[in-house]
Amino acid sequence: MAAPPSLKPVQTRSQSPSTFPSPPTTPSGKVNPMSPVRPTISLHQPNSKKGSSKHNKIFRRVRAVFRSFPIIAPACKIPVSLHGNRLHDGHVHGGTRMTGTLYGHRKARVNLAIQESPGSLPVLLLELTIPTGKLLQDMGVGLVRIALECEKKPHEKTKIEDEPIWTMFCNGRKSGYAVKREPTDEDLNVMQILHVVSMGAGVIPTGDGGDQPADGELTYMRAFFERVAGSKDSETYYMLNPDGNNGPELSLFFVRI
């Protein structure tokens, strides 16, 4: 299946036309994820997804508080050498390949969705207090390292990816917070539109060609990530580039201290 008209994927996965219904379009033929008639969500459950999460109420409460935090535009341009940290072929031994998508309106907070595959529901969805455009711009300049830290509690049995809120550091500088949340209809709509995109970047139209949203265009960047679990209190996601070292770089570190 070809990718939606307004997207610019690098690679796509072929699917049967009957498997995934086409998303709604505007009169001009552009994909419109914000249309009142939303596409049917056909994303499948990931293998590791539980039937229900007992933390949903906590996430909603934390998110309500998180929304009151200001959007922070940190300088994430500290050059960091990669020599010795990763293999030349871009693969990390002992890691699990995942699909990661950064998306959001350029002037609004960026979202990070981690999926087992482009056609599955997210296993992790984070909202960061960094504008989408700022993060993508800094990634174009050089390596961006984001460290997410939270407090380790005695006798805590919560999985590290289920922690509701994190203190965020961008290239060593405190840069606000990140919060885990459940996907909304809009999030699922974006994932559905991108379900045929394996890697790439582009803009998803959000209207009928009229005025641009106040928060700017809805942009996305999707890539493969290598997930490496160091221990029950640490986990890392490394962005993989098909062209070696000549692409955007992002590493995310989850640490309980």
mmCIF file of C-alpha atoms in Angstrom:
data_model
loop_
_atom_site.group_PDB
_atom_site.id
_atom_site.type_symbol
_atom_site.label_atom_id
_atom_site.label_comp_id
_atom_site.label_asym_id
_atom_site.label_seq_id
_atom_site.Cartn_x
_atom_site.Cartn_y
_atom_site.Cartn_z
ATOM 1 C CA MET A 1 0.000 0.000 0.000
ATOM 2 C CA ALA A 2 1.319 3.440 -0.828
ATOM 3 C CA ALA A 3 1.887 5.895 2.011
ATOM 4 C CA PRO A 4 -0.712 8.669 2.532
ATOM 5 C CA PRO A 5 -0.294 11.538 -0.012
ATOM 6 C CA SER A 6 1.080 14.177 2.375
ATOM 7 C CA LEU A 7 3.614 11.987 4.164
ATOM 8 C CA LYS A 8 7.226 11.506 3.090
ATOM 9 C CA PRO A 9 8.261 8.070 4.313
ATOM 10 C CA VAL A 10 11.655 6.604 3.550
ATOM 11 C CA GLN A 11 10.426 3.026 3.749
ATOM 12 C CA THR A 12 6.954 1.529 3.864
ATOM 13 C CA ARG A 13 5.462 -1.832 4.716
ATOM 14 C CA SER A 14 3.121 -3.413 2.262
ATOM 15 C CA GLN A 15 -0.315 -4.345 3.544
ATOM 16 C CA SER A 16 -3.394 -5.751 1.875
ATOM 17 C CA PRO A 17 -5.819 -2.966 0.865
ATOM 18 C CA SER A 18 -8.569 -4.715 2.791
ATOM 19 C CA THR A 19 -6.550 -4.833 5.989
ATOM 20 C CA PHE A 20 -6.401 -1.110 6.756
ATOM 21 C CA PRO A 21 -9.130 1.283 5.584
ATOM 22 C CA SER A 22 -8.037 4.522 3.972
ATOM 23 C CA PRO A 23 -8.018 7.597 6.249
ATOM 24 C CA PRO A 24 -10.450 10.448 5.506
ATOM 25 C CA THR A 25 -9.375 13.112 3.053
ATOM 26 C CA THR A 26 -10.209 16.757 2.501
ATOM 27 C CA PRO A 27 -11.816 18.068 -0.711
ATOM 28 C CA SER A 28 -8.282 18.750 -1.980
ATOM 29 C CA GLY A 29 -7.344 15.111 -1.458
ATOM 30 C CA LYS A 30 -5.091 15.601 1.574
ATOM 31 C CA VAL A 31 -5.188 13.294 4.550
ATOM 32 C CA ASN A 32 -7.075 14.952 7.380
ATOM 33 C CA PRO A 33 -6.468 13.317 10.788
ATOM 34 C CA MET A 34 -8.676 15.866 12.544
ATOM 35 C CA SER A 35 -11.728 15.141 10.393
ATOM 36 C CA PRO A 36 -14.969 14.478 12.306
ATOM 37 C CA VAL A 37 -15.175 11.165 10.384
ATOM 38 C CA ARG A 38 -12.155 9.386 11.799
ATOM 39 C CA PRO A 39 -10.609 6.290 10.204
ATOM 40 C CA THR A 40 -11.250 2.946 11.795
ATOM 41 C CA ILE A 41 -8.413 2.130 14.185
ATOM 42 C CA SER A 42 -7.027 -1.232 13.123
ATOM 43 C CA LEU A 43 -3.824 -1.190 15.188
ATOM 44 C CA HIS A 44 -3.291 -4.529 16.884
ATOM 45 C CA GLN A 45 -2.416 -5.150 20.512
ATOM 46 C CA PRO A 46 1.327 -5.532 21.188
ATOM 47 C CA ASN A 47 2.507 -8.867 22.519
ATOM 48 C CA SER A 48 3.619 -7.305 25.790
ATOM 49 C CA LYS A 49 0.430 -5.267 26.367
ATOM 50 C CA LYS A 50 -1.689 -6.224 29.344
ATOM 51 C CA GLY A 51 -5.463 -6.350 29.110
ATOM 52 C CA SER A 52 -5.897 -3.338 31.392
ATOM 53 C CA SER A 53 -3.687 -0.981 33.358
ATOM 54 C CA LYS A 54 -4.319 -0.322 37.017
ATOM 55 C CA HIS A 55 -2.334 2.902 36.684
ATOM 56 C CA ASN A 56 -4.764 4.672 34.314
ATOM 57 C CA LYS A 57 -6.299 6.865 37.026
ATOM 58 C CA ILE A 58 -2.855 7.838 38.301
ATOM 59 C CA PHE A 59 -1.759 8.764 34.777
ATOM 60 C CA ARG A 60 -4.793 10.981 34.273
ATOM 61 C CA ARG A 61 -4.195 12.809 37.548
ATOM 62 C CA VAL A 62 -0.488 13.256 36.875
ATOM 63 C CA ARG A 63 -1.220 14.484 33.378
ATOM 64 C CA ALA A 64 -3.632 17.119 34.711
ATOM 65 C CA VAL A 65 -0.835 18.483 36.921
ATOM 66 C CA PHE A 66 1.706 18.128 34.112
ATOM 67 C CA ARG A 67 -0.415 20.282 31.812
ATOM 68 C CA SER A 68 0.117 23.211 34.173
ATOM 69 C CA PHE A 69 3.901 23.115 33.638
ATOM 70 C CA PRO A 70 5.334 25.651 31.169
ATOM 71 C CA ILE A 71 6.732 24.516 27.828
ATOM 72 C CA ILE A 72 10.522 24.705 28.052
ATOM 73 C CA ALA A 73 12.822 25.292 25.084
ATOM 74 C CA PRO A 74 16.226 24.073 26.312
ATOM 75 C CA ALA A 75 19.466 24.298 24.381
ATOM 76 C CA CYS A 76 20.212 20.689 23.438
ATOM 77 C CA LYS A 77 23.305 21.307 21.345
ATOM 78 C CA ILE A 78 26.178 20.086 23.498
ATOM 79 C CA PRO A 79 28.393 17.982 21.203
ATOM 80 C CA VAL A 80 28.833 14.447 22.486
ATOM 81 C CA SER A 81 31.138 11.853 20.956
ATOM 82 C CA LEU A 82 29.631 8.530 20.010
ATOM 83 C CA HIS A 83 32.933 6.714 19.607
ATOM 84 C CA GLY A 84 32.925 3.502 21.553
ATOM 85 C CA ASN A 85 29.277 3.715 22.491
ATOM 86 C CA ARG A 86 27.726 2.021 19.494
ATOM 87 C CA LEU A 87 28.723 -0.375 16.763
ATOM 88 C CA HIS A 88 29.508 0.849 13.244
ATOM 89 C CA ASP A 89 26.549 -1.064 11.794
ATOM 90 C CA GLY A 90 24.130 0.828 14.080
ATOM 91 C CA HIS A 91 23.134 -2.270 16.021
ATOM 92 C CA VAL A 92 23.336 -2.601 19.783
ATOM 93 C CA HIS A 93 24.058 -6.096 21.044
ATOM 94 C CA GLY A 94 21.386 -7.467 23.346
ATOM 95 C CA GLY A 95 18.790 -4.925 22.261
ATOM 96 C CA THR A 96 15.246 -5.282 20.970
ATOM 97 C CA ARG A 97 14.256 -3.359 17.863
ATOM 98 C CA MET A 98 11.231 -1.103 18.338
ATOM 99 C CA THR A 99 9.499 1.614 16.321
ATOM 100 C CA GLY A 100 9.714 5.124 17.759
ATOM 101 C CA THR A 101 7.722 8.162 16.604
ATOM 102 C CA LEU A 102 8.267 11.776 17.636
ATOM 103 C CA TYR A 103 5.244 13.887 16.732
ATOM 104 C CA GLY A 104 3.319 16.992 17.683
ATOM 105 C CA HIS A 105 2.535 20.525 16.591
ATOM 106 C CA ARG A 106 5.746 22.494 16.108
ATOM 107 C CA LYS A 107 5.093 24.958 18.949
ATOM 108 C CA ALA A 108 3.458 22.441 21.287
ATOM 109 C CA ARG A 109 4.895 19.683 23.468
ATOM 110 C CA VAL A 110 6.449 16.774 21.645
ATOM 111 C CA ASN A 111 5.120 13.237 22.065
ATOM 112 C CA LEU A 112 7.146 10.042 21.841
ATOM 113 C CA ALA A 113 5.357 6.799 20.987
ATOM 114 C CA ILE A 114 7.175 3.467 21.213
ATOM 115 C CA GLN A 115 5.618 0.527 19.354
ATOM 116 C CA GLU A 116 6.603 -3.070 18.743
ATOM 117 C CA SER A 117 5.829 -2.444 15.054
ATOM 118 C CA PRO A 118 4.267 0.392 13.018
ATOM 119 C CA GLY A 119 0.949 -1.463 12.987
ATOM 120 C CA SER A 120 0.659 -2.058 16.739
ATOM 121 C CA LEU A 121 -0.691 0.054 19.571
ATOM 122 C CA PRO A 122 1.948 1.999 21.531
ATOM 123 C CA VAL A 123 3.556 0.180 24.447
ATOM 124 C CA LEU A 124 4.846 3.515 25.770
ATOM 125 C CA LEU A 125 3.628 7.064 25.174
ATOM 126 C CA LEU A 126 5.439 10.030 26.707
ATOM 127 C CA GLU A 127 4.741 13.753 26.577
ATOM 128 C CA LEU A 128 7.801 15.985 27.046
ATOM 129 C CA THR A 129 7.986 19.668 28.015
ATOM 130 C CA ILE A 130 9.985 20.472 24.860
ATOM 131 C CA PRO A 131 8.417 22.017 21.743
ATOM 132 C CA THR A 132 8.349 19.577 18.847
ATOM 133 C CA GLY A 133 10.059 21.969 16.446
ATOM 134 C CA LYS A 134 12.841 22.708 18.938
ATOM 135 C CA LEU A 135 13.682 19.050 19.532
ATOM 136 C CA LEU A 136 13.691 18.170 15.829
ATOM 137 C CA GLN A 137 15.850 21.215 15.095
ATOM 138 C CA ASP A 138 18.399 20.243 17.747
ATOM 139 C CA MET A 139 18.480 16.666 16.487
ATOM 140 C CA GLY A 140 19.397 18.048 13.066
ATOM 141 C CA VAL A 141 22.430 19.777 14.589
ATOM 142 C CA GLY A 142 23.867 16.811 16.487
ATOM 143 C CA LEU A 143 23.323 14.122 19.054
ATOM 144 C CA VAL A 144 20.591 14.726 21.616
ATOM 145 C CA ARG A 145 20.702 12.733 24.827
ATOM 146 C CA ILE A 146 17.604 12.809 26.992
ATOM 147 C CA ALA A 147 17.858 11.352 30.482
ATOM 148 C CA LEU A 148 14.622 10.708 32.360
ATOM 149 C CA GLU A 149 15.025 10.230 36.094
ATOM 150 C CA CYS A 150 12.616 9.322 38.864
ATOM 151 C CA GLU A 151 12.962 8.381 42.498
ATOM 152 C CA LYS A 152 13.478 4.740 43.386
ATOM 153 C CA LYS A 153 11.162 3.704 46.199
ATOM 154 C CA PRO A 154 11.821 0.848 48.629
ATOM 155 C CA HIS A 155 9.985 -2.374 47.764
ATOM 156 C CA GLU A 156 8.720 -0.772 44.554
ATOM 157 C CA LYS A 157 7.415 -3.378 42.087
ATOM 158 C CA THR A 158 6.384 -0.976 39.327
ATOM 159 C CA LYS A 159 8.092 -1.609 35.996
ATOM 160 C CA ILE A 160 10.326 1.228 34.945
ATOM 161 C CA GLU A 161 8.242 1.946 31.830
ATOM 162 C CA ASP A 162 5.136 2.277 34.044
ATOM 163 C CA GLU A 163 6.490 5.173 36.115
ATOM 164 C CA PRO A 164 4.036 8.069 35.660
ATOM 165 C CA ILE A 165 6.344 11.117 35.724
ATOM 166 C CA TRP A 166 10.023 11.846 35.162
ATOM 167 C CA THR A 167 12.489 14.686 35.636
ATOM 168 C CA MET A 168 14.058 15.361 32.239
ATOM 169 C CA PHE A 169 17.654 16.303 31.407
ATOM 170 C CA CYS A 170 18.650 17.229 27.860
ATOM 171 C CA ASN A 171 22.385 16.791 27.221
ATOM 172 C CA GLY A 172 23.041 17.166 30.938
ATOM 173 C CA ARG A 173 20.832 20.226 31.476
ATOM 174 C CA LYS A 174 17.586 20.023 33.436
ATOM 175 C CA SER A 175 14.852 20.673 30.907
ATOM 176 C CA GLY A 176 11.514 20.113 32.586
ATOM 177 C CA TYR A 177 9.486 16.950 32.875
ATOM 178 C CA ALA A 178 8.108 13.991 30.958
ATOM 179 C CA VAL A 179 4.892 12.166 31.738
ATOM 180 C CA LYS A 180 3.564 8.816 30.642
ATOM 181 C CA ARG A 181 -0.033 8.880 29.476
ATOM 182 C CA GLU A 182 -2.608 6.744 27.759
ATOM 183 C CA PRO A 183 -3.119 7.411 24.015
ATOM 184 C CA THR A 184 -6.030 9.665 23.100
ATOM 185 C CA ASP A 185 -8.186 9.344 19.987
ATOM 186 C CA GLU A 186 -5.921 11.887 18.293
ATOM 187 C CA ASP A 187 -2.806 9.853 19.165
ATOM 188 C CA LEU A 188 -4.374 6.674 17.807
ATOM 189 C CA ASN A 189 -5.454 8.524 14.691
ATOM 190 C CA VAL A 190 -1.874 9.642 14.042
ATOM 191 C CA MET A 191 -0.594 6.090 14.597
ATOM 192 C CA GLN A 192 -3.248 4.743 12.219
ATOM 193 C CA ILE A 193 -2.284 7.203 9.486
ATOM 194 C CA LEU A 194 1.387 6.259 9.908
ATOM 195 C CA HIS A 195 0.825 2.506 10.176
ATOM 196 C CA VAL A 196 2.417 1.913 6.736
ATOM 197 C CA VAL A 197 5.447 4.112 7.505
ATOM 198 C CA SER A 198 8.510 2.278 8.801
ATOM 199 C CA MET A 199 10.912 5.226 8.755
ATOM 200 C CA GLY A 200 10.696 8.831 7.639
ATOM 201 C CA ALA A 201 9.604 12.357 8.484
ATOM 202 C CA GLY A 202 6.959 14.748 7.268
ATOM 203 C CA VAL A 203 3.877 16.832 7.981
ATOM 204 C CA ILE A 204 0.349 15.553 8.605
ATOM 205 C CA PRO A 205 -2.275 18.099 7.446
ATOM 206 C CA THR A 206 -4.747 18.993 10.187
ATOM 207 C CA GLY A 207 -7.320 20.969 8.228
ATOM 208 C CA ASP A 208 -8.854 21.579 4.841
ATOM 209 C CA GLY A 209 -6.076 23.808 3.555
ATOM 210 C CA GLY A 210 -7.246 26.908 5.414
ATOM 211 C CA ASP A 211 -5.511 28.682 8.258
ATOM 212 C CA GLN A 212 -2.589 26.943 9.915
ATOM 213 C CA PRO A 213 -3.176 25.861 13.543
ATOM 214 C CA ALA A 214 -1.896 28.294 16.184
ATOM 215 C CA ASP A 215 0.575 25.669 17.417
ATOM 216 C CA GLY A 216 1.990 25.122 13.936
ATOM 217 C CA GLU A 217 2.027 22.113 11.652
ATOM 218 C CA LEU A 218 1.599 18.589 12.970
ATOM 219 C CA THR A 219 4.994 17.077 12.216
ATOM 220 C CA TYR A 220 6.416 13.618 12.793
ATOM 221 C CA MET A 221 9.670 11.709 12.588
ATOM 222 C CA ARG A 222 9.726 7.917 12.774
ATOM 223 C CA ALA A 223 12.735 5.624 13.112
ATOM 224 C CA PHE A 224 13.806 2.303 14.525
ATOM 225 C CA PHE A 225 15.024 2.318 18.123
ATOM 226 C CA GLU A 226 17.082 -0.302 19.889
ATOM 227 C CA ARG A 227 15.764 -0.985 23.397
ATOM 228 C CA VAL A 228 18.360 -2.142 25.924
ATOM 229 C CA ALA A 229 17.303 -3.069 29.470
ATOM 230 C CA GLY A 230 20.260 -2.600 31.806
ATOM 231 C CA SER A 231 18.422 -3.585 34.990
ATOM 232 C CA LYS A 232 15.002 -3.194 36.589
ATOM 233 C CA ASP A 233 15.983 0.428 37.298
ATOM 234 C CA SER A 234 17.512 1.414 33.957
ATOM 235 C CA GLU A 235 16.525 1.196 30.321
ATOM 236 C CA THR A 236 17.833 2.862 27.166
ATOM 237 C CA TYR A 237 16.471 3.544 23.683
ATOM 238 C CA TYR A 238 18.952 4.279 20.876
ATOM 239 C CA MET A 239 17.760 5.694 17.575
ATOM 240 C CA LEU A 240 19.102 3.704 14.616
ATOM 241 C CA ASN A 241 20.044 5.337 11.317
ATOM 242 C CA PRO A 242 20.044 3.327 8.082
ATOM 243 C CA ASP A 243 22.734 5.589 6.606
ATOM 244 C CA GLY A 244 25.238 5.138 9.432
ATOM 245 C CA ASN A 245 26.251 8.343 11.219
ATOM 246 C CA ASN A 246 24.708 10.828 8.771
ATOM 247 C CA GLY A 247 21.268 11.244 10.304
ATOM 248 C CA PRO A 248 19.431 12.561 13.365
ATOM 249 C CA GLU A 249 20.674 11.137 16.640
ATOM 250 C CA LEU A 250 18.660 10.578 19.781
ATOM 251 C CA SER A 251 19.258 8.481 22.870
ATOM 252 C CA LEU A 252 16.810 8.167 25.768
ATOM 253 C CA PHE A 253 17.875 6.923 29.183
ATOM 254 C CA PHE A 254 15.331 5.887 31.828
ATOM 255 C CA VAL A 255 16.861 5.718 35.297
ATOM 256 C CA ARG A 256 15.471 5.236 38.804
ATOM 257 C CA ILE A 257 17.823 6.685 41.409
#
